[in-house]
XYZ file of C-alpha atoms in Angstrom:
437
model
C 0.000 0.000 0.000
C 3.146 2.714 0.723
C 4.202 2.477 -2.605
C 0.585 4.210 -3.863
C 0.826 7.215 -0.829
C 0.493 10.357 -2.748
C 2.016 13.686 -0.896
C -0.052 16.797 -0.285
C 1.595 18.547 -3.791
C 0.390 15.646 -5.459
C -3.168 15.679 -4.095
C -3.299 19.256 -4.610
C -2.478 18.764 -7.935
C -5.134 15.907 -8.960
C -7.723 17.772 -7.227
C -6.947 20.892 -9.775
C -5.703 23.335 -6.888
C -2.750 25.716 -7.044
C -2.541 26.520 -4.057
C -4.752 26.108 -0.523
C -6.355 29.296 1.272
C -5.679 30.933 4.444
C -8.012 29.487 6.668
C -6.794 25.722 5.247
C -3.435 26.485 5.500
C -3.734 27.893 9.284
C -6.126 24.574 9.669
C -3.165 21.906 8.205
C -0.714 23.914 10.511
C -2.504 23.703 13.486
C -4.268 19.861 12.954
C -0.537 18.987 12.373
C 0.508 20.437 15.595
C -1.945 19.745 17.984
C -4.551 17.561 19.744
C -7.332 19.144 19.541
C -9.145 21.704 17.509
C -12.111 24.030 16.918
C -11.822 25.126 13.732
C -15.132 27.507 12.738
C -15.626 28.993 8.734
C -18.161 30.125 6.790
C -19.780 27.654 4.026
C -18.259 26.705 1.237
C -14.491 27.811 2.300
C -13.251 24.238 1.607
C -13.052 22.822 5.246
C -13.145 19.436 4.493
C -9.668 19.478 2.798
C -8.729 22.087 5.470
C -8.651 18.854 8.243
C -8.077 15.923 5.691
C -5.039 16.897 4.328
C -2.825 17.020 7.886
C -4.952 13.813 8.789
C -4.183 11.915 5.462
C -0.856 13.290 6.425
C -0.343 11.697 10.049
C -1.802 7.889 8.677
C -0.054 4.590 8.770
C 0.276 3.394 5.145
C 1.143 0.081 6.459
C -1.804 -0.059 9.074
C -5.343 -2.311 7.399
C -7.478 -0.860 10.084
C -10.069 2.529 10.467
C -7.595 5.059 12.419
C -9.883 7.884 11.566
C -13.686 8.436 12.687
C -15.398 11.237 10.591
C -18.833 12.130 11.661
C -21.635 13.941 9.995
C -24.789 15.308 10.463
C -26.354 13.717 6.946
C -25.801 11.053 4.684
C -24.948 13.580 1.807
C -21.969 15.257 3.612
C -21.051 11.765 4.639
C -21.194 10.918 0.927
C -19.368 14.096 -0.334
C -16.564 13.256 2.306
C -16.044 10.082 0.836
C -15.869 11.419 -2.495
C -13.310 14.048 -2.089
C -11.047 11.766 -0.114
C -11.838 9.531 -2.933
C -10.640 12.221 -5.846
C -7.571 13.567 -3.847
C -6.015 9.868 -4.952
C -4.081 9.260 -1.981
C -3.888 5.874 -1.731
C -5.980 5.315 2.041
C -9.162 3.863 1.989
C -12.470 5.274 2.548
C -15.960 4.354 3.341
C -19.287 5.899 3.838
C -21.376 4.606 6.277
C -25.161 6.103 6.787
C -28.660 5.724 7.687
C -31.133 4.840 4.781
C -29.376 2.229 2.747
C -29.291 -1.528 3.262
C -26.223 -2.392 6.162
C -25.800 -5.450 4.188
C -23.799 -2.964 2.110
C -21.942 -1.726 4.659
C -20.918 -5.065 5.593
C -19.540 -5.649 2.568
C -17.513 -2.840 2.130
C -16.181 -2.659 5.899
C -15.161 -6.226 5.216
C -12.070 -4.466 4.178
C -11.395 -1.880 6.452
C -10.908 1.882 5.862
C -8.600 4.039 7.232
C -10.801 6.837 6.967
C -14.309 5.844 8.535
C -17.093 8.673 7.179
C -20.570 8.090 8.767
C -23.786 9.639 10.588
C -23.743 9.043 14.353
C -26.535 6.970 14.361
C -25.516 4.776 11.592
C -21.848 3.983 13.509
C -23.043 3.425 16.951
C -25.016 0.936 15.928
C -21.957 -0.523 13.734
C -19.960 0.069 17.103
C -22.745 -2.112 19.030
C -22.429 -5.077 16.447
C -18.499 -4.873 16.420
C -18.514 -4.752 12.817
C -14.956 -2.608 13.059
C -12.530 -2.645 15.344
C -12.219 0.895 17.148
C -8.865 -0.454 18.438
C -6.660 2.109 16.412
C -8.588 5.103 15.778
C -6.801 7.920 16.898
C -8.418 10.872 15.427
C -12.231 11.839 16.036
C -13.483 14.606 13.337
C -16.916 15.924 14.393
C -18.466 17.922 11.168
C -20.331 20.980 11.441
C -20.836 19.030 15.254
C -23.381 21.468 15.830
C -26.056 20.448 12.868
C -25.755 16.873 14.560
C -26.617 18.092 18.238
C -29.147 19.851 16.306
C -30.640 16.793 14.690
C -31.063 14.995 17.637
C -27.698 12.804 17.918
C -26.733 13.661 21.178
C -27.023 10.256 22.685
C -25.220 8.151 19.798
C -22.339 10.825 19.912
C -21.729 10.428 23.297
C -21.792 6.927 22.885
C -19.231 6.910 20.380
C -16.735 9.308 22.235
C -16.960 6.704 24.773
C -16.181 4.076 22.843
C -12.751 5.696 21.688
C -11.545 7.185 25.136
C -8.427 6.036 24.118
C -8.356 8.245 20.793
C -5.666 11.217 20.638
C -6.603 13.800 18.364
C -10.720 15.684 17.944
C -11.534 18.223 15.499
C -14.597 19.825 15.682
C -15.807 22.145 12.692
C -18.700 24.302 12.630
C -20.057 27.311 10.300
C -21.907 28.791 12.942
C -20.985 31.804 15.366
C -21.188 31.760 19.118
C -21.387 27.499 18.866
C -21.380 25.786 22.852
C -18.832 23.048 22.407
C -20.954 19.946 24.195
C -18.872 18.635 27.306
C -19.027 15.576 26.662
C -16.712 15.782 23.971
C -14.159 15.885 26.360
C -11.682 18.770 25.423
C -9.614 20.061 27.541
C -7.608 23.226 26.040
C -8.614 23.394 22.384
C -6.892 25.890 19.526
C -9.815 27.501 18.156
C -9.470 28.724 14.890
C -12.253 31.377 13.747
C -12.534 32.307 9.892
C -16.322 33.338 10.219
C -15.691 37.009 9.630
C -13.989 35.991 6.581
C -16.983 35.468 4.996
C -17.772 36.911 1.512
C -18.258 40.928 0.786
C -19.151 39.314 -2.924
C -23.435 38.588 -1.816
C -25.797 40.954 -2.889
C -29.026 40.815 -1.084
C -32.245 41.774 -2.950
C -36.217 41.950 -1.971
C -38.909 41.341 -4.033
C -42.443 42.039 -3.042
C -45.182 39.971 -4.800
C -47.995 41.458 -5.614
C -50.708 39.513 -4.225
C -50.500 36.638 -0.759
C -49.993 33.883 -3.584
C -45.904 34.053 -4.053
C -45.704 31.355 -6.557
C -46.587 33.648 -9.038
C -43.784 36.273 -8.494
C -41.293 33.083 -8.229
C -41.779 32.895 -11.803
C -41.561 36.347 -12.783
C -38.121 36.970 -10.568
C -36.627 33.717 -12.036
C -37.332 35.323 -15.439
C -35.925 38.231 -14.535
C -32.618 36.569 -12.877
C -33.055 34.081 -16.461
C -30.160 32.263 -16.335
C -27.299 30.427 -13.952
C -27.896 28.228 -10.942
C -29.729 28.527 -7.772
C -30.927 27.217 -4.608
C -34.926 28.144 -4.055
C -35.372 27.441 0.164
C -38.603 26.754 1.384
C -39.584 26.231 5.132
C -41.979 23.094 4.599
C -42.142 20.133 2.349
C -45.755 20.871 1.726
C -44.665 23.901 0.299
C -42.303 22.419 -1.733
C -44.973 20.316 -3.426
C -46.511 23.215 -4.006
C -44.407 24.960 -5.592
C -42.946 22.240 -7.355
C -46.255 21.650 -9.103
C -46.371 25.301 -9.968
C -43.200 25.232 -11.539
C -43.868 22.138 -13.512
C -46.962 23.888 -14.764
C -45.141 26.599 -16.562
C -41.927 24.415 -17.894
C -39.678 25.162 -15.668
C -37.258 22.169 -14.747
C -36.284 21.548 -11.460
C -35.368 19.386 -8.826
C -36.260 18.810 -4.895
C -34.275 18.370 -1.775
C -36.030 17.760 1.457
C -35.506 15.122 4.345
C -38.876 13.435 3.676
C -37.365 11.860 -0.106
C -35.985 8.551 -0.492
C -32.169 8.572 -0.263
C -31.822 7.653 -3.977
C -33.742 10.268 -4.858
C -31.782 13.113 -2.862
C -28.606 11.533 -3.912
C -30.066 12.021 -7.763
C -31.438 15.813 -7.756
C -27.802 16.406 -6.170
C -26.310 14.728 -9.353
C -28.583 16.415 -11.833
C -27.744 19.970 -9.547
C -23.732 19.254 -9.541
C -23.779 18.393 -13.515
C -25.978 21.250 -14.700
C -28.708 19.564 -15.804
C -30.829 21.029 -13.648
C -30.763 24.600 -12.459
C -32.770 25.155 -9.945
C -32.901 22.963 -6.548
C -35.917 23.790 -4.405
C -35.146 22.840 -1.289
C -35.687 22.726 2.863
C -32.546 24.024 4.965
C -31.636 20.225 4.704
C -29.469 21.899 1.879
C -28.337 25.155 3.417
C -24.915 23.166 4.656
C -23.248 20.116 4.201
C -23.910 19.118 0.729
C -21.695 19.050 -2.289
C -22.680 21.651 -4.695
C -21.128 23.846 -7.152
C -20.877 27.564 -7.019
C -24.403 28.924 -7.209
C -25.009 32.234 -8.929
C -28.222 32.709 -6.757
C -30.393 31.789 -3.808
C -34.354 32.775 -3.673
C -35.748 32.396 -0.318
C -39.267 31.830 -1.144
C -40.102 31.731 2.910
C -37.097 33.026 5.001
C -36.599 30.975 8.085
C -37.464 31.761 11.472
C -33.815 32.546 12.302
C -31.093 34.326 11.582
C -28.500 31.733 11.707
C -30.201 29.726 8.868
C -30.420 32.804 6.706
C -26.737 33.224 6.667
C -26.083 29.747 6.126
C -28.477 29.952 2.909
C -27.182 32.770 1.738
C -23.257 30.833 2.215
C -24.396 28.309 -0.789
C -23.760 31.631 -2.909
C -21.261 34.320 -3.124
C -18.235 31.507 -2.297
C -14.331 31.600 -2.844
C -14.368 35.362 -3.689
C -17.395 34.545 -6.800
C -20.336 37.089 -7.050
C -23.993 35.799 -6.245
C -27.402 37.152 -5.410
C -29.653 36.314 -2.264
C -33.163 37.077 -2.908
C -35.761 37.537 -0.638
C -39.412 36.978 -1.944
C -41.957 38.800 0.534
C -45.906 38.509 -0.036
C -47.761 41.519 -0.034
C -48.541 41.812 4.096
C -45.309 40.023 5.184
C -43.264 41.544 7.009
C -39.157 41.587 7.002
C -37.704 40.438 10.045
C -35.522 42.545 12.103
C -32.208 40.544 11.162
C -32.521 41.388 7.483
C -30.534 44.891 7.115
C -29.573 46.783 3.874
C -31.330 45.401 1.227
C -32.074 46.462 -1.933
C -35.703 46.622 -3.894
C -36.064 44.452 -7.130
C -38.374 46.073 -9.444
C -39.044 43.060 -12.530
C -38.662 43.453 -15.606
C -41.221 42.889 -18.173
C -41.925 38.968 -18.610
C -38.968 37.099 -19.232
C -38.341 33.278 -19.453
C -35.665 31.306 -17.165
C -33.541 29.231 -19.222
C -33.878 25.537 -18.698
C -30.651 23.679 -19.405
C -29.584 21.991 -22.596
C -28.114 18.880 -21.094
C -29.858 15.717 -19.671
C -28.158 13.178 -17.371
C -27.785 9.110 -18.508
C -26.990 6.378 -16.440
C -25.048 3.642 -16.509
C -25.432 0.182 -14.912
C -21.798 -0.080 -14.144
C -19.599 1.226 -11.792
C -15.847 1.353 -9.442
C -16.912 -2.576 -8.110
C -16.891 -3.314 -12.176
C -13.255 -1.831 -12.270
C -14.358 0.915 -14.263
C -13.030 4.818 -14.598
C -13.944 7.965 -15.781
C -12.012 7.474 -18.865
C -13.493 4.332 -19.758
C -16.787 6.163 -20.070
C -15.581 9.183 -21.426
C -13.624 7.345 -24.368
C -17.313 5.413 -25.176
C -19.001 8.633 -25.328
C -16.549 10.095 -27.116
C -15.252 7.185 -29.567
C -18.636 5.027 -30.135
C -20.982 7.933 -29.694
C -18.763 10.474 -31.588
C -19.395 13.096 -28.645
C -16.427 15.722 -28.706
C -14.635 16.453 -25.391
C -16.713 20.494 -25.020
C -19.880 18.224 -25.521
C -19.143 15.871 -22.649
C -20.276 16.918 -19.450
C -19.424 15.576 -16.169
C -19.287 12.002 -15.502
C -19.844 10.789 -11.580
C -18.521 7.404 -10.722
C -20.287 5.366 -7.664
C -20.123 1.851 -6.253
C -22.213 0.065 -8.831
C -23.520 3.046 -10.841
C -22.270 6.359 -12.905
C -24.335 9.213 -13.953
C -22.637 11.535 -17.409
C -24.181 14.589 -18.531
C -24.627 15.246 -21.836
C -26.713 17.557 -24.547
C -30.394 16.685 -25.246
C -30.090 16.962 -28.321
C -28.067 13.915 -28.738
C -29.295 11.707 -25.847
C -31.649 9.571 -28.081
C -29.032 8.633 -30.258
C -26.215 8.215 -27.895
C -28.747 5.873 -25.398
C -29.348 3.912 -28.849
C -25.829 3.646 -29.750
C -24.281 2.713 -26.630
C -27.121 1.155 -24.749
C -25.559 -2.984 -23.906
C -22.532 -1.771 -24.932
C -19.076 -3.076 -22.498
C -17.276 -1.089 -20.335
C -14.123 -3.110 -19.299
C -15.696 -6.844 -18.922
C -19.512 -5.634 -17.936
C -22.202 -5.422 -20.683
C -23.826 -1.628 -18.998
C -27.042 -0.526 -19.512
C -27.599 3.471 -20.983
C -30.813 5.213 -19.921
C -32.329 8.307 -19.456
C -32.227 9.566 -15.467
C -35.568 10.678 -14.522
């Protein structure tokens, strides 16, 4: 396994980054250096390389057990953990363990155990109760955005946990939130606290739009066809709303996906997907996606209800305006509602006439085959590209799971490239090419 250890230049330079920021570089100096940490940053400043990269760092190469515990507060930052250890290439295993998907799968892949351990609290204790890995040599604890999982109502499994690994050295706790308590049963004794929060971005614009009558739905449509093109987060308060919405959205062609706790895991892990790849521009969603989920730069966020606290605005309005990049909050008001006190300087949107929002030209395919087959990135793109005569600007991005992979590419060609590569074989696996609904 030594021979395949890749050093932090080389990760750096996989993962397509000259060179790390501030806050990560104060967070790899200060992980590297001592026992515990508190390190607190605003969304989206890239602080899950911040604490991998001087933990990758201090691992045994020669070691076949889990030495590192990562928890989360939801199965899609457990999954976008995974992922990002799993594109910096460097060599140490990984797995993703979480609530909502058969364990007989986690079996399976903890047969083999990781030296990074990703999971939600609820999901490992229980894995800790049935002895399924040994906790013997884990020496580092990460607790991720540690408040969000108090929050959710983990409390009990976490504490179980940090009891189970007494004997474990090192605990990073990382938060996005101001004034967080640190829970004292966590254990910490004299923590370096590291606090980036007031770095957060001068780049947000926040803008108010007053609809015109109590229904809102109806000035959603006219401010996306004002804002008409890019992607962006619409936050709702309810899933009943969301339905709502949805519906009304669908009724006047205007594509979309939704994100809320009540979906079926699949089905959250797929609007992600079609969100991350561009195929769909708009993500209407519950504050299940205000943090912790792996999304590109979005050019805007609409809240269509604002949320009844300040905190949670902030953290919506973080999924925009990242890593120094312009973006837009907006805040959609009905005609009699009023502004609450934390919203400050804020600037009236009159619409334009009646505009259009652009729906994207690209449409996600599956394919029935994926890492467990053997198969990469380049095996798919050299299909699309060789058999299905797609050239490289036309091929959009592929994703590459367990047993699965998801590639974007233009509508206008999807018929023909699911009829020309549908059955055809990717290394010794005869895949299967459909459309992703």
């Amino acid at each position: 396994m030594s021979g395949k250890i890749k050093d932090q230049q080389a990760i750096l330079q996989k993962l397509g980054i000259a060179e790390l920021n501030p806050m990560q570089l104060a967070a790899k100096k200060e992980i590297s250096e001592n026992e515990e940490v508190v390190l607190l940053s605003p969304t989206g400043t890239g602080k899950t390389l911040a604490f991998l990269l001087p933990i990758i760092a201090n691992l045994d190469p020669d070691l076949n057990e889990a030495q590192v515990l990562i928890l989360v507060p939801s199965r899609e930052l457990a999954i976008q953990i995974e992922q990002v250890v799993r594109e910096m290439g460097s060599g140490f295993k990984a797995n993703a363990a979480y609530g909502g998907r058969a364990g007989s799968k986690d079996k399976i892949e903890l047969k083999h155990a990781p030296a990074i351990l990703i999971g939600t609290p609820g999901r490992i204790a229980d894995h800790f109760r049935r002895e399924t890995i040994s906790t013997d040599y884990i020496h580092t604890i990460v607790l991720d955005e540690f408040d969000k999982s108090l929050e959710v109502g983990f409390e009990t499994e976490m504490i179980e946990i940090i009891d189970e690994l007494r004997t474990a050295k090192q605990k990073i706790l990382t938060s996005a939130t101001q004034k967080v308590e640190i829970p004292s049963f966590v254990g910490l004794k004299n923590p370096t606290q590291l606090d980036f929060l007031d770095q957060a971005s001068n780049n947000l614009s926040l803008k108010i739009v007053t609809a015109d009558t109590k229904d809102k739905s109806a000035a959603l449509v006219q401010l996306l066809g004002h804002i008409q093109t890019g992607n962006g987060i619409i936050f709702c308060n309810f899933k009943d709303t969301i339905q709502e919405v949805s519906d009304y959205l669908h009724d006047h062609q205007i594509e979309h996906n939704c994100f809320y706790g009540g979906l079926e895991q699949q089905d959250r892990e797929r609007a992600l997907i079609k969100f991350r790849n561009g195929t769909s521009r708009l993500l209407l969603a519950t504050d299940l996606a205000a943090r912790g989920i792996d999304v590109p730069a979005l050019d805007f966020i609409i809240h269509f209800q604002l949320p009844p606290k300040q905190e949670e605005f902030t953290h919506r309005n973080g999924r925009t305006a990242r890593m120094q990049k312009d973006g837009t909050a907006y805040l959609l008001k009905g005609q009699k509602e009023k502004t609450p006190e934390y919203v400050k300087d804020i600037e009236e949107v009159i619409l334009n006439p009646p505009s259009v929002f652009e729906n994207s030209d690209t449409i996600t395919l599956f394919i029935s085959g994926g890492r467990k087959d053997k198969i990469s990135k380049g095996d798919i793109a050299g299909l699309f590209m060789k058999q299905g005569d797609l050239n490289k600007e036309e091929l959009g991005m592929i994703e590459l799971k367990q047993d699965c992979a998801f590639v974007a590419v233009p509508i206008s060609k999807s018929k023909q490239l699911i009829h020309q590569l549908n059955n055809s074989r990717l290394k010794k696996k005869k895949v299967r090419i459909s459309q992703l609904n």
